[in-house]
mmCIF file of C-alpha atoms and ligand atoms in Angstrom:
data_model
loop_
_atom_site.group_PDB
_atom_site.id
_atom_site.type_symbol
_atom_site.label_atom_id
_atom_site.label_comp_id
_atom_site.label_asym_id
_atom_site.label_seq_id
_atom_site.Cartn_x
_atom_site.Cartn_y
_atom_site.Cartn_z
ATOM 1 C CA MET A 943 0.058 0.027 0.190
ATOM 2 C CA SER A 944 1.159 3.779 -0.361
ATOM 3 C CA ASN A 945 1.896 5.856 2.875
ATOM 4 C CA THR A 946 -1.522 7.717 2.132
ATOM 5 C CA THR A 947 -3.153 7.071 5.408
ATOM 6 C CA LEU A 948 -6.648 6.040 5.721
ATOM 7 C CA ARG A 949 -7.234 7.863 9.046
ATOM 8 C CA GLY A 950 -10.461 10.328 8.689
ATOM 9 C CA ARG A 951 -12.127 8.902 5.336
ATOM 10 C CA ASP A 952 -15.775 7.418 5.246
ATOM 11 C CA PHE A 953 -16.483 3.932 4.306
ATOM 12 C CA ILE A 954 -19.450 4.271 2.084
ATOM 13 C CA THR A 955 -18.599 2.294 -1.203
ATOM 14 C CA TRP A 956 -15.680 0.215 -2.335
ATOM 15 C CA LEU A 957 -15.661 2.873 -5.249
ATOM 16 C CA ASP A 958 -14.114 5.625 -2.781
ATOM 17 C CA PHE A 959 -10.982 3.130 -2.451
ATOM 18 C CA SER A 960 -8.075 1.881 -4.536
ATOM 19 C CA ARG A 961 -7.476 -1.772 -4.196
ATOM 20 C CA ASP A 962 -4.302 -1.036 -2.424
ATOM 21 C CA GLU A 963 -6.375 0.653 0.234
ATOM 22 C CA ILE A 964 -9.164 -2.127 0.560
ATOM 23 C CA GLU A 965 -6.128 -4.731 0.647
ATOM 24 C CA ALA A 966 -4.538 -2.817 3.566
ATOM 25 C CA MET A 967 -7.922 -3.263 5.253
ATOM 26 C CA LEU A 968 -8.332 -6.846 4.555
ATOM 27 C CA ASP A 969 -4.693 -7.162 5.545
ATOM 28 C CA THR A 970 -5.203 -5.404 9.177
ATOM 29 C CA ALA A 971 -8.597 -7.844 9.621
ATOM 30 C CA HIS A 972 -6.531 -10.882 9.022
ATOM 31 C CA ASP A 973 -4.197 -9.863 11.361
ATOM 32 C CA LEU A 974 -6.958 -8.815 13.914
ATOM 33 C CA LYS A 975 -8.337 -11.696 13.321
ATOM 34 C CA LYS A 976 -5.230 -13.826 14.481
ATOM 35 C CA LYS A 977 -4.688 -11.641 17.590
ATOM 36 C CA PHE A 978 -8.688 -12.369 18.677
ATOM 37 C CA ILE A 979 -7.947 -15.896 18.281
ATOM 38 C CA ARG A 980 -4.759 -15.632 19.990
ATOM 39 C CA ARG A 981 -6.567 -13.760 22.595
ATOM 40 C CA GLU A 982 -4.012 -11.240 22.186
ATOM 41 C CA PRO A 983 -5.093 -7.386 23.131
ATOM 42 C CA HIS A 984 -5.646 -4.778 20.384
ATOM 43 C CA LYS A 985 -6.854 -1.807 21.778
ATOM 44 C CA VAL A 986 -6.248 0.199 18.758
ATOM 45 C CA LEU A 987 -9.248 2.345 19.443
ATOM 46 C CA ASP A 988 -8.692 2.658 23.129
ATOM 47 C CA GLY A 989 -11.963 4.904 24.392
ATOM 48 C CA GLN A 990 -12.949 5.650 21.104
ATOM 49 C CA THR A 991 -16.783 5.892 20.540
ATOM 50 C CA LEU A 992 -18.956 4.249 17.467
ATOM 51 C CA HIS A 993 -22.772 6.038 17.074
ATOM 52 C CA MET A 994 -24.310 3.346 15.372
ATOM 53 C CA MET A 995 -28.016 4.325 13.463
ATOM 54 C CA PHE A 996 -30.077 1.602 12.464
ATOM 55 C CA TYR A 997 -33.361 2.780 10.573
ATOM 56 C CA ASN A 998 -33.830 -1.363 10.247
ATOM 57 C CA SER A 999 -33.142 -4.655 11.815
ATOM 58 C CA SER A 1000 -29.884 -6.385 12.282
ATOM 59 C CA LEU A 1001 -28.315 -9.490 13.665
ATOM 60 C CA ARG A 1002 -25.004 -9.245 12.101
ATOM 61 C CA THR A 1003 -24.077 -5.920 11.762
ATOM 62 C CA ARG A 1004 -25.267 -4.434 15.158
ATOM 63 C CA ASN A 1005 -23.637 -7.359 17.049
ATOM 64 C CA SER A 1006 -20.432 -7.355 14.860
ATOM 65 C CA PHE A 1007 -19.982 -3.474 15.240
ATOM 66 C CA GLU A 1008 -20.752 -3.630 18.990
ATOM 67 C CA ALA A 1009 -18.630 -6.577 19.738
ATOM 68 C CA GLY A 1010 -15.766 -5.415 17.506
ATOM 69 C CA MET A 1011 -15.789 -1.757 19.191
ATOM 70 C CA THR A 1012 -15.797 -3.269 22.589
ATOM 71 C CA GLN A 1013 -12.678 -5.643 21.677
ATOM 72 C CA MET A 1014 -10.844 -2.816 20.025
ATOM 73 C CA GLY A 1015 -10.986 -0.872 23.450
ATOM 74 C CA GLY A 1016 -13.807 1.435 22.440
ATOM 75 C CA HIS A 1017 -17.813 1.172 22.837
ATOM 76 C CA ALA A 1018 -20.728 1.440 20.418
ATOM 77 C CA HIS A 1019 -23.787 3.032 21.167
ATOM 78 C CA PHE A 1020 -27.310 1.766 19.374
ATOM 79 C CA LEU A 1021 -29.294 4.509 18.304
ATOM 80 C CA GLN A 1022 -32.786 3.722 16.637
ATOM 81 C CA PRO A 1023 -35.007 6.373 14.733
ATOM 82 C CA GLY A 1024 -37.958 6.804 16.919
ATOM 83 C CA ALA A 1025 -36.356 6.173 20.250
ATOM 84 C CA VAL A 1026 -34.119 9.308 19.271
ATOM 85 C CA TYR A 1027 -35.774 12.029 16.703
ATOM 86 C CA THR A 1028 -35.531 10.365 13.314
ATOM 87 C CA PRO A 1029 -32.455 12.038 11.385
ATOM 88 C CA ALA A 1030 -34.201 13.616 8.237
ATOM 89 C CA LEU A 1031 -33.014 15.376 5.033
ATOM 90 C CA LYS A 1032 -33.964 19.105 4.750
ATOM 91 C CA GLY A 1033 -37.479 18.893 3.347
ATOM 92 C CA ASP A 1034 -38.428 15.680 4.628
ATOM 93 C CA GLU A 1035 -39.192 16.766 8.556
ATOM 94 C CA VAL A 1036 -42.463 16.381 10.344
ATOM 95 C CA ALA A 1037 -42.457 18.597 13.217
ATOM 96 C CA TYR A 1038 -41.574 17.412 16.300
ATOM 97 C CA SER A 1039 -40.561 13.578 15.805
ATOM 98 C CA THR A 1040 -37.459 14.466 13.488
ATOM 99 C CA GLU A 1041 -34.540 16.524 13.322
ATOM 100 C CA ARG A 1042 -32.434 17.783 10.530
ATOM 101 C CA ILE A 1043 -29.557 15.332 9.854
ATOM 102 C CA SER A 1044 -26.990 18.745 9.375
ATOM 103 C CA ASP A 1045 -27.674 19.005 13.204
ATOM 104 C CA VAL A 1046 -27.817 14.855 14.119
ATOM 105 C CA ALA A 1047 -24.250 14.374 12.410
ATOM 106 C CA ARG A 1048 -22.512 17.436 13.934
ATOM 107 C CA VAL A 1049 -23.508 16.662 17.255
ATOM 108 C CA LEU A 1050 -22.710 12.900 17.282
ATOM 109 C CA ALA A 1051 -19.696 14.251 15.934
ATOM 110 C CA GLU A 1052 -18.748 16.110 18.889
ATOM 111 C CA MET A 1053 -18.974 13.138 21.147
ATOM 112 C CA GLY A 1054 -17.782 10.432 19.370
ATOM 113 C CA ASP A 1055 -15.197 9.132 16.802
ATOM 114 C CA ALA A 1056 -17.187 7.772 13.841
ATOM 115 C CA ILE A 1057 -20.902 7.635 12.736
ATOM 116 C CA ALA A 1058 -22.430 4.404 10.930
ATOM 117 C CA ILE A 1059 -25.860 4.071 9.465
ATOM 118 C CA ARG A 1060 -27.828 1.489 8.086
ATOM 119 C CA ILE A 1061 -30.959 2.837 6.040
ATOM 120 C CA TYR A 1062 -32.861 1.159 2.906
ATOM 121 C CA GLY A 1063 -35.983 0.112 1.682
ATOM 122 C CA LYS A 1064 -39.591 0.867 3.796
ATOM 123 C CA PRO A 1065 -37.805 3.568 5.782
ATOM 124 C CA THR A 1066 -36.961 5.524 2.287
ATOM 125 C CA GLY A 1067 -40.136 4.591 0.791
ATOM 126 C CA TRP A 1068 -38.211 2.058 -1.317
ATOM 127 C CA GLU A 1069 -37.261 5.315 -3.009
ATOM 128 C CA TYR A 1070 -33.861 4.031 -4.470
ATOM 129 C CA GLY A 1071 -30.886 6.024 -3.855
ATOM 130 C CA LYS A 1072 -32.510 8.036 -0.961
ATOM 131 C CA GLY A 1073 -30.522 5.708 1.854
ATOM 132 C CA ASP A 1074 -27.309 6.460 0.246
ATOM 133 C CA ARG A 1075 -28.279 10.347 -0.267
ATOM 134 C CA ILE A 1076 -28.908 9.808 3.566
ATOM 135 C CA ILE A 1077 -25.555 8.691 4.537
ATOM 136 C CA ARG A 1078 -23.997 10.982 2.334
ATOM 137 C CA GLU A 1079 -25.470 13.708 4.181
ATOM 138 C CA PHE A 1080 -24.594 13.010 7.473
ATOM 139 C CA ALA A 1081 -20.891 12.458 5.685
ATOM 140 C CA LYS A 1082 -21.268 16.051 4.826
ATOM 141 C CA TRP A 1083 -21.665 17.238 8.036
ATOM 142 C CA SER A 1084 -19.652 15.054 10.265
ATOM 143 C CA LYS A 1085 -15.886 15.759 10.929
ATOM 144 C CA VAL A 1086 -15.963 12.262 11.898
ATOM 145 C CA PRO A 1087 -15.838 9.118 9.672
ATOM 146 C CA VAL A 1088 -19.289 7.898 8.652
ATOM 147 C CA ILE A 1089 -19.869 4.292 7.838
ATOM 148 C CA ASN A 1090 -22.382 2.703 5.577
ATOM 149 C CA MET A 1091 -24.034 -0.389 7.664
ATOM 150 C CA GLU A 1092 -26.255 -0.738 4.472
ATOM 151 C CA ASP A 1093 -27.941 1.226 2.122
ATOM 152 C CA ASP A 1094 -30.205 0.612 -0.827
ATOM 153 C CA ILE A 1095 -26.858 0.706 -3.357
ATOM 154 C CA TYR A 1096 -24.094 -0.474 -1.131
ATOM 155 C CA HIS A 1097 -23.336 -2.987 1.708
ATOM 156 C CA PRO A 1098 -19.436 -2.482 2.048
ATOM 157 C CA CYS A 1099 -19.012 -4.128 5.402
ATOM 158 C CA GLN A 1100 -20.803 -7.225 3.869
ATOM 159 C CA ALA A 1101 -18.149 -7.138 0.727
ATOM 160 C CA LEU A 1102 -15.414 -7.012 3.288
ATOM 161 C CA ALA A 1103 -16.120 -10.050 4.864
ATOM 162 C CA ASP A 1104 -17.088 -11.436 1.880
ATOM 163 C CA VAL A 1105 -13.429 -11.421 0.428
ATOM 164 C CA MET A 1106 -11.929 -11.688 3.706
ATOM 165 C CA THR A 1107 -13.826 -15.208 3.773
ATOM 166 C CA MET A 1108 -12.808 -16.267 -0.041
ATOM 167 C CA GLN A 1109 -9.255 -15.180 0.857
ATOM 168 C CA GLU A 1110 -9.535 -17.907 3.769
ATOM 169 C CA LYS A 1111 -10.929 -20.540 1.656
ATOM 170 C CA LEU A 1112 -9.231 -20.240 -1.947
ATOM 171 C CA GLY A 1113 -5.992 -17.930 -0.737
ATOM 172 C CA SER A 1114 -5.340 -14.268 -0.763
ATOM 173 C CA ASN A 1115 -5.024 -13.983 -4.462
ATOM 174 C CA LEU A 1116 -8.365 -14.701 -5.879
ATOM 175 C CA GLN A 1117 -7.109 -13.470 -9.533
ATOM 176 C CA GLY A 1118 -9.594 -15.957 -12.297
ATOM 177 C CA LYS A 1119 -11.550 -17.685 -9.562
ATOM 178 C CA LYS A 1120 -15.405 -17.769 -11.116
ATOM 179 C CA PHE A 1121 -17.691 -16.249 -8.671
ATOM 180 C CA VAL A 1122 -21.227 -16.395 -9.258
ATOM 181 C CA MET A 1123 -23.585 -14.108 -8.069
ATOM 182 C CA SER A 1124 -26.753 -15.403 -8.876
ATOM 183 C CA TRP A 1125 -30.264 -14.279 -8.093
ATOM 184 C CA ALA A 1126 -32.685 -16.891 -6.192
ATOM 185 C CA TYR A 1127 -36.064 -17.305 -5.677
ATOM 186 C CA SER A 1128 -37.906 -15.932 -2.109
ATOM 187 C CA GLY A 1129 -41.459 -15.501 -0.850
ATOM 188 C CA SER A 1130 -40.476 -11.668 0.128
ATOM 189 C CA VAL A 1131 -39.751 -9.180 -2.702
ATOM 190 C CA ALA A 1132 -38.633 -6.725 -0.063
ATOM 191 C CA LYS A 1133 -34.984 -7.340 -0.963
ATOM 192 C CA PRO A 1134 -32.684 -4.693 -1.577
ATOM 193 C CA LEU A 1135 -29.778 -4.362 -4.234
ATOM 194 C CA ALA A 1136 -26.563 -3.707 -1.967
ATOM 195 C CA VAL A 1137 -25.429 -7.135 -1.188
ATOM 196 C CA PRO A 1138 -25.308 -8.283 -4.946
ATOM 197 C CA GLN A 1139 -24.075 -4.894 -6.130
ATOM 198 C CA SER A 1140 -21.388 -4.640 -3.490
ATOM 199 C CA ALA A 1141 -20.781 -8.540 -4.250
ATOM 200 C CA VAL A 1142 -19.933 -8.091 -7.729
ATOM 201 C CA LEU A 1143 -18.019 -4.959 -7.545
ATOM 202 C CA SER A 1144 -15.939 -6.219 -5.147
ATOM 203 C CA ALA A 1145 -15.042 -10.043 -6.596
ATOM 204 C CA ALA A 1146 -13.997 -7.893 -10.023
ATOM 205 C CA MET A 1147 -11.971 -5.548 -7.705
ATOM 206 C CA MET A 1148 -10.021 -8.726 -6.855
ATOM 207 C CA GLY A 1149 -9.580 -9.762 -10.547
ATOM 208 C CA MET A 1150 -12.226 -12.751 -10.086
ATOM 209 C CA ASP A 1151 -14.083 -14.138 -13.110
ATOM 210 C CA VAL A 1152 -17.531 -12.716 -12.245
ATOM 211 C CA THR A 1153 -20.627 -13.779 -13.514
ATOM 212 C CA LEU A 1154 -23.841 -12.057 -12.800
ATOM 213 C CA ALA A 1155 -27.096 -14.088 -13.325
ATOM 214 C CA HIS A 1156 -30.489 -13.516 -13.042
ATOM 215 C CA PRO A 1157 -34.304 -13.297 -14.744
ATOM 216 C CA GLU A 1158 -35.124 -11.021 -16.812
ATOM 217 C CA GLY A 1159 -36.522 -7.756 -14.879
ATOM 218 C CA LEU A 1160 -34.403 -7.898 -12.301
ATOM 219 C CA ASP A 1161 -31.406 -6.081 -13.714
ATOM 220 C CA LEU A 1162 -29.261 -4.239 -11.238
ATOM 221 C CA ASP A 1163 -28.108 -0.363 -11.065
ATOM 222 C CA PRO A 1164 -26.201 0.273 -14.602
ATOM 223 C CA ARG A 1165 -24.010 2.159 -13.224
ATOM 224 C CA ILE A 1166 -22.804 -0.550 -10.772
ATOM 225 C CA LEU A 1167 -23.080 -2.622 -14.082
ATOM 226 C CA GLN A 1168 -20.475 -0.030 -15.604
ATOM 227 C CA ALA A 1169 -18.190 0.319 -12.689
ATOM 228 C CA THR A 1170 -18.026 -3.477 -12.288
ATOM 229 C CA LYS A 1171 -16.980 -3.922 -16.024
ATOM 230 C CA ASP A 1172 -14.542 -1.245 -15.257
ATOM 231 C CA LEU A 1173 -13.221 -2.831 -12.371
ATOM 232 C CA ALA A 1174 -12.725 -6.182 -13.979
ATOM 233 C CA LYS A 1175 -10.614 -4.697 -16.889
ATOM 234 C CA LYS A 1176 -8.426 -2.764 -14.692
ATOM 235 C CA ASN A 1177 -7.484 -5.687 -12.787
ATOM 236 C CA GLY A 1178 -7.525 -8.380 -15.293
ATOM 237 C CA GLY A 1179 -10.541 -10.256 -14.483
ATOM 238 C CA ALA A 1180 -13.987 -10.613 -16.263
ATOM 239 C CA PHE A 1181 -17.259 -9.597 -16.186
ATOM 240 C CA THR A 1182 -20.523 -11.890 -17.773
ATOM 241 C CA ILE A 1183 -23.997 -10.629 -17.284
ATOM 242 C CA THR A 1184 -26.848 -13.793 -18.289
ATOM 243 C CA HIS A 1185 -29.892 -14.646 -17.787
ATOM 244 C CA ASP A 1186 -28.887 -18.527 -17.815
ATOM 245 C CA ASN A 1187 -30.154 -20.211 -14.835
ATOM 246 C CA MET A 1188 -27.818 -21.790 -11.897
ATOM 247 C CA ASP A 1189 -27.637 -25.429 -13.758
ATOM 248 C CA LYS A 1190 -25.807 -23.517 -16.542
ATOM 249 C CA THR A 1191 -23.889 -20.769 -14.474
ATOM 250 C CA PHE A 1192 -23.109 -22.919 -11.778
ATOM 251 C CA GLN A 1193 -20.519 -24.848 -14.381
ATOM 252 C CA ASP A 1194 -16.616 -24.689 -13.056
ATOM 253 C CA ALA A 1195 -17.864 -21.884 -10.243
ATOM 254 C CA HIS A 1196 -15.381 -21.856 -7.235
ATOM 255 C CA VAL A 1197 -17.991 -19.589 -5.273
ATOM 256 C CA VAL A 1198 -21.856 -19.130 -5.673
ATOM 257 C CA TYR A 1199 -23.631 -16.905 -3.963
ATOM 258 C CA PRO A 1200 -27.294 -16.990 -4.627
ATOM 259 C CA LYS A 1201 -29.637 -14.679 -2.881
ATOM 260 C CA ALA A 1202 -33.032 -12.912 -3.921
ATOM 261 C CA TRP A 1203 -33.200 -9.053 -4.819
ATOM 262 C CA THR A 1204 -36.059 -6.879 -5.766
ATOM 263 C CA SER A 1205 -37.195 -5.596 -9.155
ATOM 264 C CA GLN A 1206 -36.820 -2.013 -8.916
ATOM 265 C CA PRO A 1207 -36.256 1.142 -10.967
ATOM 266 C CA THR A 1208 -32.988 2.681 -10.629
ATOM 267 C CA ASP A 1209 -33.756 5.906 -12.451
ATOM 268 C CA GLY A 1210 -36.010 7.381 -10.165
ATOM 269 C CA GLY A 1211 -38.902 5.768 -10.905
ATOM 270 C CA ALA A 1212 -41.731 4.335 -8.117
ATOM 271 C CA TRP A 1213 -41.285 0.475 -6.635
ATOM 272 C CA ASP A 1214 -43.725 -1.579 -8.401
ATOM 273 C CA GLU A 1215 -44.377 -4.528 -5.668
ATOM 274 C CA ALA A 1216 -47.116 -6.187 -7.349
ATOM 275 C CA LYS A 1217 -44.696 -6.364 -10.607
ATOM 276 C CA ALA A 1218 -41.586 -7.525 -8.298
ATOM 277 C CA LYS A 1219 -44.019 -10.184 -6.919
ATOM 278 C CA ALA A 1220 -44.999 -11.316 -10.180
ATOM 279 C CA ILE A 1221 -41.402 -11.701 -11.545
ATOM 280 C CA PHE A 1222 -40.248 -13.489 -8.384
ATOM 281 C CA GLU A 1223 -43.281 -16.254 -8.589
ATOM 282 C CA ALA A 1224 -42.623 -16.778 -12.340
ATOM 283 C CA ASN A 1225 -38.857 -18.153 -11.319
ATOM 284 C CA LYS A 1226 -39.483 -20.453 -8.098
ATOM 285 C CA ASP A 1227 -37.240 -22.591 -9.590
ATOM 286 C CA TRP A 1228 -34.200 -20.511 -9.075
ATOM 287 C CA ILE A 1229 -33.278 -22.422 -5.911
ATOM 288 C CA CYS A 1230 -29.786 -23.636 -4.973
ATOM 289 C CA THR A 1231 -29.810 -27.161 -4.562
ATOM 290 C CA GLN A 1232 -27.211 -29.856 -3.914
ATOM 291 C CA ASP A 1233 -28.039 -31.202 -7.628
ATOM 292 C CA LYS A 1234 -26.863 -27.796 -8.954
ATOM 293 C CA MET A 1235 -23.769 -27.784 -6.244
ATOM 294 C CA GLU A 1236 -22.694 -30.924 -7.961
ATOM 295 C CA LEU A 1237 -22.255 -28.940 -11.358
ATOM 296 C CA THR A 1238 -19.494 -26.572 -9.827
ATOM 297 C CA ASN A 1239 -16.038 -27.115 -9.173
ATOM 298 C CA ASP A 1240 -16.623 -27.923 -5.880
ATOM 299 C CA ALA A 1241 -17.832 -24.504 -4.955
ATOM 300 C CA TYR A 1242 -18.022 -22.782 -1.827
ATOM 301 C CA TYR A 1243 -21.987 -21.507 -1.009
ATOM 302 C CA MET A 1244 -22.395 -17.879 0.358
ATOM 303 C CA HIS A 1245 -24.850 -16.153 1.640
ATOM 304 C CA CYS A 1246 -25.108 -12.879 3.566
ATOM 305 C CA LEU A 1247 -27.811 -14.151 5.921
ATOM 306 C CA PRO A 1248 -30.823 -13.828 6.581
ATOM 307 C CA ALA A 1249 -31.676 -16.725 4.104
ATOM 308 C CA ASP A 1250 -34.837 -17.997 2.793
ATOM 309 C CA ARG A 1251 -34.441 -21.523 3.141
ATOM 310 C CA ASP A 1252 -36.767 -23.952 1.208
ATOM 311 C CA MET A 1253 -36.925 -20.765 -1.175
ATOM 312 C CA GLU A 1254 -33.390 -19.399 -1.979
ATOM 313 C CA VAL A 1255 -31.503 -22.600 -0.826
ATOM 314 C CA THR A 1256 -32.039 -26.119 0.743
ATOM 315 C CA ASP A 1257 -31.264 -27.007 4.101
ATOM 316 C CA GLU A 1258 -28.941 -29.569 2.361
ATOM 317 C CA VAL A 1259 -26.723 -26.948 0.620
ATOM 318 C CA ILE A 1260 -26.839 -24.369 3.206
ATOM 319 C CA ASP A 1261 -25.917 -26.601 6.061
ATOM 320 C CA GLY A 1262 -23.674 -28.758 3.903
ATOM 321 C CA PRO A 1263 -19.734 -29.107 3.723
ATOM 322 C CA ASN A 1264 -19.265 -26.593 1.114
ATOM 323 C CA SER A 1265 -21.680 -23.947 2.837
ATOM 324 C CA ILE A 1266 -19.157 -21.339 4.473
ATOM 325 C CA ILE A 1267 -22.147 -19.227 5.827
ATOM 326 C CA ILE A 1268 -21.018 -18.713 9.489
ATOM 327 C CA GLU A 1269 -17.061 -18.430 8.655
ATOM 328 C CA GLU A 1270 -18.780 -15.633 6.471
ATOM 329 C CA ALA A 1271 -21.140 -13.834 9.152
ATOM 330 C CA ALA A 1272 -17.989 -13.896 11.429
ATOM 331 C CA ASN A 1273 -15.701 -12.629 9.575
ATOM 332 C CA ARG A 1274 -17.883 -9.270 9.596
ATOM 333 C CA LEU A 1275 -16.552 -9.031 13.172
ATOM 334 C CA HIS A 1276 -12.825 -9.254 11.781
ATOM 335 C CA ALA A 1277 -13.256 -6.947 8.453
ATOM 336 C CA GLN A 1278 -15.069 -4.565 10.108
ATOM 337 C CA LYS A 1279 -12.539 -4.408 12.725
ATOM 338 C CA GLY A 1280 -9.817 -3.729 9.711
ATOM 339 C CA MET A 1281 -11.609 -1.068 8.415
ATOM 340 C CA MET A 1282 -12.390 0.674 11.382
ATOM 341 C CA ALA A 1283 -8.456 0.505 12.883
ATOM 342 C CA LEU A 1284 -7.629 2.280 9.689
ATOM 343 C CA ILE A 1285 -10.139 5.003 8.950
ATOM 344 C CA MET A 1286 -10.574 5.965 12.897
ATOM 345 C CA ALA A 1287 -7.342 5.326 14.516
HETATM 346 N N1 CP B 1497 -25.935 -9.578 6.328
HETATM 347 C C1 CP B 1497 -26.379 -8.817 7.039
HETATM 348 O O1 CP B 1497 -26.032 -7.436 7.015
HETATM 349 O O2 CP B 1497 -27.037 -9.127 8.325
HETATM 350 P P1 CP B 1497 -28.131 -8.424 9.050
HETATM 351 O O3 CP B 1497 -29.164 -7.687 8.328
HETATM 352 O O4 CP B 1497 -28.284 -9.289 10.453
HETATM 353 O O5 CP B 1497 -26.964 -7.084 9.960
#
């Protein structure tokens, strides 16, 4: 890595960072994980405070940030809109129940060392991009780093944990390994695009051979697809988009990541839930089964969780020998510690 420090930087999307900078976070994450396993103290954020604002539910994200801050000698505050005054964009306020983000961000920044936010879907009225705009508004006003704990475009912390997990399983150099991000059926259409979008971006940055597969009508944001294509070219990887199903795309795969995401306009149009439901119900056969796993190059099965069992994936696969979902979830802790140690310390 160059001598450039990452201290003070926001972590909103991988697109704001060079490959060297992301690899520095990953290296730090691997180092801190070794210390965690050996029970060696690593209080590199001694006395620091992370303010966490969750507009949505969470198991993994909340607990990995809280545990991570404790292990590094700091503390994480859990803040829930509604329990505090709901931080809102100018123009969105409802008298007395909300507080302008410019004020919330400046106040929290005086009391702590970073602000982390999760917001997508229902709290934004499913207006694609609004969650990301809200996080960037926090970043505009905060003098301490702002961390994206998942918005409607990006889930950069999940991507960091996913790449860290793949490095543990396949080696630190992921160049040329086949990574399949496939849509999978779910009974719920309330599924943001953030995970698949961050997954293809991050795999392309690592030089992987990336395949994105989904039924028609489930396209990701064209700006993300272009950025993925550019990253693949720059890093010697490949990027293919297809409507082929798992029977075809799983061939020769080293990693498969079957997951539902909704059908949503990414150009400002309104979300049509009924249209999304119709597409989902027409594609119930997009489920990851053991038969499909047999077609791969003994691939690892990944999922960010929570998974919709018997819809996205069978129990046989998700609980099977090639499933690395628990390591992946556990690495949320270590990956975020690596990132926070560099931007906050
Ligand atoms: N993968 C993930 O972000 O999990 P949570 O929704 O539980 O935080």
